[in-house]
Structure formats: structure tokens, C-alpha cells
mmCIF file of C-alpha atoms and ligand atoms in Angstrom:
data_model
loop_
_atom_site.group_PDB
_atom_site.id
_atom_site.type_symbol
_atom_site.label_atom_id
_atom_site.label_comp_id
_atom_site.label_asym_id
_atom_site.label_seq_id
_atom_site.Cartn_x
_atom_site.Cartn_y
_atom_site.Cartn_z
ATOM 1 C CA UNK H 1 0.000 0.000 0.000
ATOM 2 C CA UNK H 2 2.727 2.449 1.051
ATOM 3 C CA UNK H 3 4.760 1.309 -1.927
ATOM 4 C CA UNK H 4 1.906 1.990 -4.313
ATOM 5 C CA UNK H 5 1.391 5.447 -2.862
ATOM 6 C CA UNK H 6 5.112 6.088 -3.134
ATOM 7 C CA UNK H 7 5.042 5.270 -6.822
ATOM 8 C CA UNK H 8 1.863 7.194 -7.395
ATOM 9 C CA UNK H 9 2.934 10.479 -5.893
ATOM 10 C CA UNK H 10 6.515 10.444 -7.115
ATOM 11 C CA UNK H 11 5.776 12.140 -10.469
ATOM 12 C CA UNK H 12 4.098 15.078 -8.656
ATOM 13 C CA UNK H 13 7.404 15.924 -7.071
ATOM 14 C CA UNK H 14 9.385 16.245 -10.255
ATOM 15 C CA UNK H 15 9.940 12.538 -10.768
ATOM 16 C CA UNK H 16 12.175 12.299 -7.732
ATOM 17 C CA UNK H 17 11.349 9.536 -5.292
ATOM 18 C CA UNK H 18 9.214 10.788 -2.398
ATOM 19 C CA UNK H 19 10.845 10.583 0.970
ATOM 20 C CA UNK H 20 9.180 8.823 3.872
ATOM 21 C CA UNK H 21 8.486 12.238 5.435
ATOM 22 C CA UNK H 22 6.789 13.483 2.291
ATOM 23 C CA UNK H 23 4.704 10.330 2.160
ATOM 24 C CA UNK H 24 3.632 10.747 5.756
ATOM 25 C CA UNK H 25 2.710 14.391 5.163
ATOM 26 C CA UNK H 26 0.759 13.452 2.041
ATOM 27 C CA UNK H 27 -1.260 10.777 3.843
ATOM 28 C CA UNK H 28 -1.909 13.193 6.681
ATOM 29 C CA UNK H 29 -3.133 15.958 4.345
ATOM 30 C CA UNK H 30 -5.360 13.584 2.407
ATOM 31 C CA UNK H 31 -6.855 12.517 5.739
ATOM 32 C CA UNK H 32 -7.469 16.153 6.664
ATOM 33 C CA UNK H 33 -9.173 16.735 3.350
ATOM 34 C CA UNK H 34 -11.571 13.850 3.772
ATOM 35 C CA UNK H 35 -12.580 14.413 7.403
ATOM 36 C CA UNK H 36 -14.568 17.590 6.608
ATOM 37 C CA UNK H 37 -16.030 15.981 3.490
ATOM 38 C CA UNK H 38 -17.269 13.080 5.608
ATOM 39 C CA UNK H 39 -18.659 15.498 8.202
ATOM 40 C CA UNK H 40 -20.379 17.465 5.480
ATOM 41 C CA UNK H 41 -22.223 14.384 4.257
ATOM 42 C CA UNK H 42 -23.344 13.717 7.852
ATOM 43 C CA UNK H 43 -24.691 17.267 8.087
ATOM 44 C CA UNK H 44 -26.527 16.882 4.812
ATOM 45 C CA UNK H 45 -28.487 13.910 6.152
ATOM 46 C CA UNK H 46 -29.394 15.975 9.265
ATOM 47 C CA UNK H 47 -30.521 18.785 6.963
ATOM 48 C CA UNK H 48 -32.646 16.347 4.970
ATOM 49 C CA UNK H 49 -34.335 15.119 8.153
ATOM 50 C CA UNK H 50 -34.920 18.721 9.277
ATOM 51 C CA UNK H 51 -36.426 19.560 5.887
ATOM 52 C CA UNK H 52 -38.875 16.662 6.060
ATOM 53 C CA UNK H 53 -39.817 17.621 9.647
ATOM 54 C CA UNK H 54 -40.325 21.226 8.537
ATOM 55 C CA UNK H 55 -42.593 19.910 5.792
ATOM 56 C CA UNK H 56 -44.757 18.094 8.327
ATOM 57 C CA UNK H 57 -44.890 21.163 10.598
ATOM 58 C CA UNK H 58 -45.910 23.347 7.670
ATOM 59 C CA UNK H 59 -48.620 20.801 6.832
ATOM 60 C CA UNK H 60 -49.982 21.016 10.374
ATOM 61 C CA UNK H 61 -49.871 24.816 10.423
ATOM 62 C CA UNK H 62 -51.725 25.023 7.122
ATOM 63 C CA UNK H 63 -54.316 22.448 8.175
ATOM 64 C CA UNK H 64 -57.597 24.205 8.866
ATOM 65 C CA UNK H 65 -59.395 21.163 10.171
ATOM 66 C CA UNK H 66 -60.799 22.709 13.344
ATOM 67 C CA UNK H 67 -63.119 20.877 15.631
ATOM 68 C CA UNK H 68 -66.189 23.049 16.122
ATOM 69 C CA UNK H 69 -67.322 23.880 19.656
ATOM 70 C CA UNK H 70 -70.587 25.248 20.997
ATOM 71 C CA UNK H 71 -71.150 27.937 23.568
ATOM 72 C CA UNK H 72 -73.156 26.157 26.241
ATOM 73 C CA UNK H 73 -71.657 26.171 29.718
ATOM 74 C CA UNK H 74 -71.702 22.926 31.668
ATOM 75 C CA UNK H 75 -73.993 22.695 34.708
ATOM 76 C CA UNK H 76 -72.439 22.452 38.166
ATOM 77 C CA UNK H 77 -72.231 18.680 38.249
ATOM 78 C CA UNK H 78 -69.957 15.962 39.484
ATOM 79 C CA UNK H 79 -68.925 14.633 36.081
ATOM 80 C CA UNK H 80 -71.060 12.218 34.118
ATOM 81 C CA UNK H 81 -70.544 10.863 30.622
ATOM 82 C CA UNK H 82 -72.830 9.152 28.144
ATOM 83 C CA UNK H 83 -71.956 7.674 24.755
ATOM 84 C CA UNK H 84 -75.086 6.772 22.806
ATOM 85 C CA UNK H 85 -74.642 4.697 19.656
ATOM 86 C CA UNK H 86 -71.310 6.298 18.775
ATOM 87 C CA UNK H 87 -69.430 5.226 15.654
ATOM 88 C CA UNK H 88 -66.298 6.907 14.384
ATOM 89 C CA UNK H 89 -63.657 6.685 11.674
ATOM 90 C CA UNK H 90 -60.454 8.671 11.275
ATOM 91 C CA UNK H 91 -60.780 10.550 7.972
ATOM 92 C CA UNK H 92 -61.885 8.237 5.180
ATOM 93 C CA UNK H 93 -60.629 5.176 7.025
ATOM 94 C CA UNK H 94 -62.701 2.278 8.339
ATOM 95 C CA UNK H 95 -64.834 2.659 11.484
ATOM 96 C CA UNK H 96 -62.620 2.245 14.530
ATOM 97 C CA UNK H 97 -65.559 2.658 16.943
ATOM 98 C CA UNK H 98 -68.827 0.879 16.202
ATOM 99 C CA UNK H 99 -72.072 1.664 17.957
ATOM 100 C CA UNK H 100 -70.579 2.365 21.381
ATOM 101 C CA UNK H 101 -73.149 2.905 24.128
ATOM 102 C CA UNK H 102 -71.599 3.570 27.485
ATOM 103 C CA UNK H 103 -72.777 5.569 30.485
ATOM 104 C CA UNK H 104 -70.424 6.576 33.271
ATOM 105 C CA UNK H 105 -72.025 7.738 36.512
ATOM 106 C CA UNK H 106 -70.500 10.432 38.733
ATOM 107 C CA UNK H 107 -67.655 9.023 40.805
ATOM 108 C CA UNK H 108 -67.580 5.769 38.872
ATOM 109 C CA UNK H 109 -64.308 4.235 37.708
ATOM 110 C CA UNK H 110 -64.760 2.625 34.307
ATOM 111 C CA UNK H 111 -61.888 0.745 32.745
ATOM 112 C CA UNK H 112 -61.473 0.181 29.032
ATOM 113 C CA UNK H 113 -59.501 -2.890 28.074
ATOM 114 C CA UNK H 114 -58.905 -4.689 24.820
ATOM 115 C CA UNK H 115 -56.136 -5.528 22.457
ATOM 116 C CA UNK H 116 -53.998 -2.891 20.797
ATOM 117 C CA UNK H 117 -55.914 -0.883 18.201
ATOM 118 C CA UNK H 118 -59.338 -1.813 19.614
ATOM 119 C CA UNK H 119 -60.288 1.862 20.038
ATOM 120 C CA UNK H 120 -59.632 2.588 23.722
ATOM 121 C CA UNK H 121 -57.605 5.769 23.221
ATOM 122 C CA UNK H 122 -60.019 6.922 20.516
ATOM 123 C CA UNK H 123 -62.917 6.939 23.015
ATOM 124 C CA UNK H 124 -60.909 9.321 25.230
ATOM 125 C CA UNK H 125 -59.965 11.489 22.236
ATOM 126 C CA UNK H 126 -63.620 11.898 21.259
ATOM 127 C CA UNK H 127 -64.540 12.771 24.827
ATOM 128 C CA UNK H 128 -62.054 15.668 24.953
ATOM 129 C CA UNK H 129 -63.210 16.594 21.449
ATOM 130 C CA UNK H 130 -59.866 16.182 19.737
ATOM 131 C CA UNK H 131 -61.957 14.837 16.888
ATOM 132 C CA UNK H 132 -65.516 15.531 15.807
ATOM 133 C CA UNK H 133 -67.434 13.862 12.977
ATOM 134 C CA UNK H 134 -68.610 10.846 14.976
ATOM 135 C CA UNK H 135 -72.104 9.446 14.528
ATOM 136 C CA UNK H 136 -74.368 9.109 17.554
ATOM 137 C CA UNK H 137 -74.357 11.318 20.647
ATOM 138 C CA UNK H 138 -71.851 12.005 23.395
ATOM 139 C CA UNK H 139 -73.032 13.914 26.453
ATOM 140 C CA UNK H 140 -71.045 15.378 29.309
ATOM 141 C CA UNK H 141 -73.211 16.170 32.308
ATOM 142 C CA UNK H 142 -76.255 15.980 30.090
ATOM 143 C CA UNK H 143 -75.039 18.443 27.445
ATOM 144 C CA UNK H 144 -74.265 17.134 23.944
ATOM 145 C CA UNK H 145 -70.536 17.512 23.371
ATOM 146 C CA UNK H 146 -70.887 19.529 20.167
ATOM 147 C CA UNK H 147 -72.825 22.216 22.058
ATOM 148 C CA UNK H 148 -70.399 22.554 24.955
ATOM 149 C CA UNK H 149 -68.193 25.607 25.341
ATOM 150 C CA UNK H 150 -64.539 24.703 24.799
ATOM 151 C CA UNK H 151 -63.174 26.295 27.983
ATOM 152 C CA UNK H 152 -65.908 24.659 30.064
ATOM 153 C CA UNK H 153 -64.987 21.250 28.657
ATOM 154 C CA UNK H 154 -61.290 21.809 29.352
ATOM 155 C CA UNK H 155 -62.111 22.647 32.960
ATOM 156 C CA UNK H 156 -64.337 19.609 33.365
ATOM 157 C CA UNK H 157 -61.996 16.941 31.964
ATOM 158 C CA UNK H 158 -58.360 16.326 32.823
ATOM 159 C CA UNK H 159 -56.245 13.873 30.902
ATOM 160 C CA UNK H 160 -53.253 11.722 31.730
ATOM 161 C CA UNK H 161 -52.015 10.773 28.291
ATOM 162 C CA UNK H 162 -50.457 7.545 27.161
ATOM 163 C CA UNK H 163 -47.406 9.577 26.167
ATOM 164 C CA UNK H 164 -46.729 12.183 28.820
ATOM 165 C CA UNK H 165 -46.055 15.646 27.415
ATOM 166 C CA UNK H 166 -43.722 17.809 29.467
ATOM 167 C CA UNK H 167 -43.155 21.267 28.068
ATOM 168 C CA UNK H 168 -39.987 22.187 29.882
ATOM 169 C CA UNK H 169 -39.323 25.205 32.074
ATOM 170 C CA UNK H 170 -39.944 25.183 35.793
ATOM 171 C CA UNK H 171 -41.598 22.269 37.540
ATOM 172 C CA UNK H 172 -44.329 24.685 38.651
ATOM 173 C CA UNK H 173 -45.025 25.793 35.083
ATOM 174 C CA UNK H 174 -45.236 22.219 33.858
ATOM 175 C CA UNK H 175 -47.646 21.276 36.650
ATOM 176 C CA UNK H 176 -49.991 24.274 36.451
ATOM 177 C CA UNK H 177 -49.805 24.779 32.662
ATOM 178 C CA UNK H 178 -50.607 28.412 33.290
ATOM 179 C CA UNK H 179 -53.583 27.814 35.600
ATOM 180 C CA UNK H 180 -53.782 29.647 38.892
ATOM 181 C CA UNK H 181 -52.908 26.894 41.363
ATOM 182 C CA UNK H 182 -51.283 27.579 44.746
ATOM 183 C CA UNK H 183 -47.955 26.034 45.722
ATOM 184 C CA UNK H 184 -49.631 24.405 48.719
ATOM 185 C CA UNK H 185 -52.075 22.661 46.411
ATOM 186 C CA UNK H 186 -49.251 21.575 44.094
ATOM 187 C CA UNK H 187 -47.334 20.079 47.008
ATOM 188 C CA UNK H 188 -50.422 18.208 48.146
ATOM 189 C CA UNK H 189 -50.904 16.827 44.629
ATOM 190 C CA UNK H 190 -47.233 15.842 44.386
ATOM 191 C CA UNK H 191 -47.577 13.973 47.679
ATOM 192 C CA UNK H 192 -50.655 12.099 46.470
ATOM 193 C CA UNK H 193 -48.898 11.326 43.197
ATOM 194 C CA UNK H 194 -45.833 9.995 45.053
ATOM 195 C CA UNK H 195 -43.772 12.520 43.122
ATOM 196 C CA UNK H 196 -42.474 14.805 45.901
ATOM 197 C CA UNK H 197 -38.982 13.347 45.907
ATOM 198 C CA UNK H 198 -38.741 13.525 42.127
ATOM 199 C CA UNK H 199 -39.460 17.243 42.325
ATOM 200 C CA UNK H 200 -37.067 17.682 45.231
ATOM 201 C CA UNK H 201 -34.302 16.181 43.130
ATOM 202 C CA UNK H 202 -35.060 18.684 40.373
ATOM 203 C CA UNK H 203 -34.672 21.522 42.883
ATOM 204 C CA UNK H 204 -38.262 22.020 44.081
ATOM 205 C CA UNK H 205 -41.108 23.774 42.282
ATOM 206 C CA UNK H 206 -38.625 26.232 40.753
ATOM 207 C CA UNK H 207 -36.427 23.383 39.534
ATOM 208 C CA UNK H 208 -35.959 22.848 35.835
ATOM 209 C CA UNK H 209 -37.706 20.348 33.614
ATOM 210 C CA UNK H 210 -35.950 19.904 30.273
ATOM 211 C CA UNK H 211 -38.304 20.093 27.295
ATOM 212 C CA UNK H 212 -39.836 16.687 26.664
ATOM 213 C CA UNK H 213 -38.888 15.677 30.207
ATOM 214 C CA UNK H 214 -35.516 14.386 29.056
ATOM 215 C CA UNK H 215 -34.032 14.834 32.538
ATOM 216 C CA UNK H 216 -36.700 12.479 33.917
ATOM 217 C CA UNK H 217 -37.319 8.771 33.552
ATOM 218 C CA UNK H 218 -40.521 7.615 31.850
ATOM 219 C CA UNK H 219 -41.961 6.604 35.226
ATOM 220 C CA UNK H 220 -41.069 9.936 36.834
ATOM 221 C CA UNK H 221 -42.686 11.843 33.979
ATOM 222 C CA UNK H 222 -45.828 9.761 34.505
ATOM 223 C CA UNK H 223 -45.887 10.576 38.203
ATOM 224 C CA UNK H 224 -45.618 14.300 37.384
ATOM 225 C CA UNK H 225 -48.524 14.007 34.981
ATOM 226 C CA UNK H 226 -50.595 12.404 37.763
ATOM 227 C CA UNK H 227 -49.707 15.338 40.020
ATOM 228 C CA UNK H 228 -50.740 17.722 37.253
ATOM 229 C CA UNK H 229 -54.210 16.167 37.159
ATOM 230 C CA UNK H 230 -54.577 15.819 40.936
ATOM 231 C CA UNK H 231 -53.771 19.534 41.354
ATOM 232 C CA UNK H 232 -56.702 20.537 39.169
ATOM 233 C CA UNK H 233 -60.276 20.076 40.229
ATOM 234 C CA UNK H 234 -61.630 18.664 37.015
ATOM 235 C CA UNK H 235 -64.262 16.145 38.196
ATOM 236 C CA UNK H 236 -63.701 13.892 35.194
ATOM 237 C CA UNK H 237 -60.387 12.248 34.462
ATOM 238 C CA UNK H 238 -59.271 10.220 31.481
ATOM 239 C CA UNK H 239 -56.280 8.121 32.369
ATOM 240 C CA UNK H 240 -54.604 6.450 29.414
ATOM 241 C CA UNK H 241 -52.125 4.184 31.080
ATOM 242 C CA UNK H 242 -48.680 4.222 29.521
ATOM 243 C CA UNK H 243 -47.504 1.014 27.933
ATOM 244 C CA UNK H 244 -43.819 1.662 28.522
ATOM 245 C CA UNK H 245 -42.504 -0.581 31.235
ATOM 246 C CA UNK H 246 -41.174 0.981 34.400
ATOM 247 C CA UNK H 247 -39.255 -0.552 37.300
ATOM 248 C CA UNK H 248 -41.261 -2.241 40.024
ATOM 249 C CA UNK H 249 -40.786 0.555 42.580
ATOM 250 C CA UNK H 250 -42.113 3.155 40.138
ATOM 251 C CA UNK H 251 -44.871 0.725 39.213
ATOM 252 C CA UNK H 252 -45.921 0.560 42.873
ATOM 253 C CA UNK H 253 -45.897 4.347 43.062
ATOM 254 C CA UNK H 254 -47.996 4.661 39.940
ATOM 255 C CA UNK H 255 -50.481 2.187 41.437
ATOM 256 C CA UNK H 256 -50.730 4.334 44.571
ATOM 257 C CA UNK H 257 -51.154 7.524 42.534
ATOM 258 C CA UNK H 258 -53.828 5.795 40.444
ATOM 259 C CA UNK H 259 -55.673 4.708 43.581
ATOM 260 C CA UNK H 260 -55.613 8.321 44.833
ATOM 261 C CA UNK H 261 -57.129 9.460 41.564
ATOM 262 C CA UNK H 262 -59.791 6.722 41.554
ATOM 263 C CA UNK H 263 -60.879 7.699 45.062
ATOM 264 C CA UNK H 264 -61.524 11.309 44.112
ATOM 265 C CA UNK H 265 -62.940 11.530 40.594
ATOM 266 C CA UNK H 266 -65.049 10.047 37.850
ATOM 267 C CA UNK H 267 -62.407 8.162 35.907
ATOM 268 C CA UNK H 268 -62.279 6.583 32.487
ATOM 269 C CA UNK H 269 -59.134 4.518 32.622
ATOM 270 C CA UNK H 270 -57.540 2.806 29.656
ATOM 271 C CA UNK H 271 -55.730 -0.051 31.261
ATOM 272 C CA UNK H 272 -52.843 -1.984 29.821
ATOM 273 C CA UNK H 273 -52.022 -3.837 33.001
ATOM 274 C CA UNK H 274 -55.211 -5.529 34.118
ATOM 275 C CA UNK H 275 -53.884 -5.626 37.683
ATOM 276 C CA UNK H 276 -54.487 -1.840 37.867
ATOM 277 C CA UNK H 277 -58.213 -2.115 37.323
ATOM 278 C CA UNK H 278 -59.439 -5.239 39.061
ATOM 279 C CA UNK H 279 -61.186 -2.892 41.540
ATOM 280 C CA UNK H 280 -62.779 -0.677 38.889
ATOM 281 C CA UNK H 281 -66.555 -0.308 39.239
ATOM 282 C CA UNK H 282 -66.932 -1.589 35.707
ATOM 283 C CA UNK H 283 -64.646 -3.068 33.083
ATOM 284 C CA UNK H 284 -65.516 -2.650 29.427
ATOM 285 C CA UNK H 285 -63.818 -4.948 26.955
ATOM 286 C CA UNK H 286 -63.468 -3.531 23.454
ATOM 287 C CA UNK H 287 -62.853 -5.626 20.400
ATOM 288 C CA UNK H 288 -62.349 -3.990 16.991
ATOM 289 C CA UNK H 289 -64.260 -0.921 18.094
ATOM 290 C CA UNK H 290 -67.201 -2.756 19.644
ATOM 291 C CA UNK H 291 -68.083 -3.447 23.250
ATOM 292 C CA UNK H 292 -67.743 -7.176 23.641
ATOM 293 C CA UNK H 293 -68.267 -7.619 27.381
ATOM 294 C CA UNK H 294 -68.738 -5.444 30.442
ATOM 295 C CA UNK H 295 -69.092 -5.932 34.148
ATOM 296 C CA UNK H 296 -67.027 -6.082 37.308
ATOM 297 C CA UNK H 297 -63.793 -8.034 37.344
ATOM 298 C CA UNK H 298 -65.451 -10.834 39.348
ATOM 299 C CA UNK H 299 -68.507 -10.991 37.127
ATOM 300 C CA UNK H 300 -66.400 -11.086 33.962
ATOM 301 C CA UNK H 301 -64.128 -13.776 35.348
ATOM 302 C CA UNK H 302 -67.156 -15.835 36.348
ATOM 303 C CA UNK H 303 -68.549 -15.453 32.853
ATOM 304 C CA UNK H 304 -65.446 -17.152 31.486
ATOM 305 C CA UNK H 305 -65.449 -15.191 28.215
ATOM 306 C CA UNK H 306 -62.914 -13.019 26.409
ATOM 307 C CA UNK H 307 -61.981 -10.946 29.490
ATOM 308 C CA UNK H 308 -61.348 -14.073 31.533
ATOM 309 C CA UNK H 309 -59.095 -15.344 28.736
ATOM 310 C CA UNK H 310 -57.234 -12.020 28.558
ATOM 311 C CA UNK H 311 -56.733 -11.978 32.310
ATOM 312 C CA UNK H 312 -55.584 -15.569 32.294
ATOM 313 C CA UNK H 313 -53.118 -14.840 29.462
ATOM 314 C CA UNK H 314 -51.702 -11.842 31.280
ATOM 315 C CA UNK H 315 -51.035 -13.832 34.375
ATOM 316 C CA UNK H 316 -49.430 -16.713 32.589
ATOM 317 C CA UNK H 317 -47.233 -14.524 30.392
ATOM 318 C CA UNK H 318 -46.490 -11.949 33.066
ATOM 319 C CA UNK H 319 -47.631 -8.373 33.424
ATOM 320 C CA UNK H 320 -45.591 -6.990 30.555
ATOM 321 C CA UNK H 321 -47.841 -8.659 28.043
ATOM 322 C CA UNK H 322 -51.171 -6.921 27.989
ATOM 323 C CA UNK H 323 -54.123 -6.582 25.671
ATOM 324 C CA UNK H 324 -52.731 -9.144 23.317
ATOM 325 C CA UNK H 325 -49.976 -6.627 22.487
ATOM 326 C CA UNK H 326 -46.421 -7.721 22.885
ATOM 327 C CA UNK H 327 -44.244 -5.720 25.256
ATOM 328 C CA UNK H 328 -42.036 -4.611 22.366
ATOM 329 C CA UNK H 329 -44.947 -2.988 20.552
ATOM 330 C CA UNK H 330 -44.472 -0.363 23.253
ATOM 331 C CA UNK H 331 -46.397 2.807 22.651
ATOM 332 C CA UNK H 332 -48.461 1.711 19.712
ATOM 333 C CA UNK H 333 -51.682 3.675 19.340
HETATM 334 P P1 ATP Q 401 -53.350 0.692 22.183
HETATM 335 O O1 ATP Q 401 -53.677 -0.391 23.165
HETATM 336 O O2 ATP Q 401 -52.260 0.264 21.262
HETATM 337 O O3 ATP Q 401 -53.123 2.026 22.794
HETATM 338 P P2 ATP Q 401 -56.027 1.565 21.373
HETATM 339 O O4 ATP Q 401 -57.079 0.583 21.753
HETATM 340 O O5 ATP Q 401 -55.844 2.758 22.231
HETATM 341 O O6 ATP Q 401 -54.640 0.782 21.200
HETATM 342 P P3 ATP Q 401 -56.642 3.459 19.286
HETATM 343 O O7 ATP Q 401 -55.478 4.349 19.441
HETATM 344 O O8 ATP Q 401 -57.936 3.949 19.797
HETATM 345 O O9 ATP Q 401 -56.333 2.004 19.878
HETATM 346 O O10 ATP Q 401 -56.777 3.119 17.757
HETATM 347 C C1 ATP Q 401 -57.914 2.469 17.201
HETATM 348 C C2 ATP Q 401 -57.696 2.339 15.709
HETATM 349 O O11 ATP Q 401 -57.649 3.624 15.109
HETATM 350 C C3 ATP Q 401 -56.417 1.657 15.311
HETATM 351 O O12 ATP Q 401 -56.696 0.817 14.233
HETATM 352 C C4 ATP Q 401 -55.497 2.775 14.907
HETATM 353 O O13 ATP Q 401 -54.620 2.363 13.904
HETATM 354 C C5 ATP Q 401 -56.458 3.819 14.378
HETATM 355 N N1 ATP Q 401 -55.969 5.182 14.621
HETATM 356 C C6 ATP Q 401 -55.629 5.715 15.807
HETATM 357 N N2 ATP Q 401 -55.279 7.007 15.696
HETATM 358 C C7 ATP Q 401 -55.389 7.319 14.384
HETATM 359 C C8 ATP Q 401 -55.169 8.496 13.626
HETATM 360 N N3 ATP Q 401 -54.774 9.641 14.182
HETATM 361 N N4 ATP Q 401 -55.388 8.422 12.285
HETATM 362 C C9 ATP Q 401 -55.810 7.273 11.712
HETATM 363 N N5 ATP Q 401 -56.035 6.129 12.377
HETATM 364 C C10 ATP Q 401 -55.838 6.130 13.687
HETATM 365 MG MG1 MG Q 402 -54.156 3.615 23.185
#
């Protein structure tokens, strides 16, 4: 190799044989020339990714698909929900909810279970009116959802999402999201959510949360999102349990935080670990957008149908496998 190079570069130096020093310098300079070229190609692929992301952002900004709201306030009420014959499809796609009729009484804890893609998250999305265009009727405290004032609905329903969104800034800002909530109330909520020590580690309520919660573990971010909901007095809570696995200590904390929430509010919980919801007032099993079975845990087990099979499967394969979804499928849906 060195010999070849030696021959190759000799003519450039007036036909005289290159010295070892010259050869070394040449190899070094060639190396220096290619390093930036290689770096440049790396940067180009980053630029390409940025351009495609910018495209998507522009698409969203230009999208004028707004969900219409009404102007009716909600009555002073403890939080009650009714789905009456609701069917729904995303865009021109197939129906992902089919003829759902489901009433949730004030204070009741209703759990939605079913395999991945069965429509659990979609029910919550319709309830907070992220999407309109469903058939049938949805009522919150007796008022049809399409007539409800947007701000009133936001005050009535709090959501713990499957993927926790942390905006970054101070812990206080990320907990209140701009609402007027006292520090005392935040501390109380953090206690209930088992998240006080997480916040202490960040430096208290003035501590910093990195955008996207990157200085927190998945479990810690979940605990903060529980605190966020517990600090508000929305009587209705949608809890879409995260599918990401957390360590068993965090799991125990999340269970405790969930129990605190269940005790205080009307809750629609999307459960991935059936162990969370065995005490729910009612369990609703969805299958391809339809309600297949509903009842208490005991009643459904006694019935020996699809729920009993799901529960059985989860206990034989361990808690990580839920809803017929493999653990690796992670945050699908
Ligand atoms: P998981 O257990 O994985 O969270 P899920 O029961 O919550 O599942 P949904 O998220 O409600 O399922 O999805 C129901 C169906 O709707 C799925 O077939 C899914 O692919 C589809 N779907 C969900 N969100 C959208 C969307 N924004 N656009 C188009 N289709 C969607
Ligand atoms: Mg989901």
C-alpha cells in the first residue's frame, strides 16, 4: 500500500522519489481533506431530516381542520358521561368505533380494556373533542358535546395521556400549565402522586424540567402528569395508562397515585395492566371498536369469556404482556 502510494505520488514531485516524510505528510493531508467531506455528508443527512420535519410542521400549520365547539356552559355537576350509539372513523378510514353505548355515573371508575388498536384511546380522544365527525351522541353532564363551550370542557376533563407531554421550564409551570394553582395545592398533589422526591431532586417547584422531560425517567414523567391532574379540580379524568414498562418501585408508586385518583374523581381509565383495574366499578372490553363484554372483574371472570381469557393470558405470560400486544410494541396507538 505504502509502496503503491510512493510510486503514485513520485511524479508530482518532479519525478524524484518521495521521501518517507513526504509520504507521511501526504497521507496526513489527504486525511485532513476527507474528514470535513465526511462530516459534510453527515450534516446533509441531518438537513434532509430537518427539511422533512419542517414539511410536516408546515402541513400542520396550514391544516384548517378545526373541531367546532358550541357555547353552552356545563352545569355544576360531578362529572357524568354518556356515549349513545357512537361510531367513528379517522378521515376516510374504516370505522374504529362501532355503535358504542356507554354511560359513566358520577364518581364511577370505568376501565377500558382490549387488544392494541381496539379503540380505547379513541374513546378518550372523542370525549375531549380532539376529533368531531362521529355518529351518535356524546353527552357530558347531560349536554351534547358539540354544544359545549370549549373552555368549560377543558375545565371539566383532565387527561393523563399515554405519552406524557412535558413542556420544559420550571416544575411549577409544567404542573400548572398556566392555571392559577397555589404552591400548597401543588405540594399536596405531588404527595398524592408519590412525586415529591422527584421534584425535590429537580430543585423544588422552581427546579428545571428539560423540554420533553428528558431529565426524567418515563416513570417519573408519569408521576408528574398524575400530580398535574390531581392539582386541578376537574371532576372527570381520562387516564390512558402508559404502555412503557417501568421498574417495580415506580410501578408501585404509579399504582398508589392511580388509587388516589380513583378515590376522588369520575375516571375513564384505559388499562394496559389488568392488575391496575381489578377494583374498577366496571370493566368494558373492546374488540375492533365494539363493546364485547362489560361488568365487574369478578362478574367477567365468572362469565369465562374473552376478558377471563385475557386476564388468564396476562397472568401466565407476566404483566408486561397486555391486551394481546407484545411488550415490544411499546407505545403503539
Ligand atoms: P393501544 O392499546 O395500542 O393504545 P387503542 O385501543 O388505544 O390501542 P386506538 O389508538 O384507539 O387504539 O386506535 C384504534 C384504531 O384507530 C387503530 O386501528 C389505529 O390504527 C387507528 N388510529 C388511531 N389514531 C389514528 C389516527 N390519528 N389516524 C388514523 N387512524 C388512527
Ligand atoms: Mg391507546
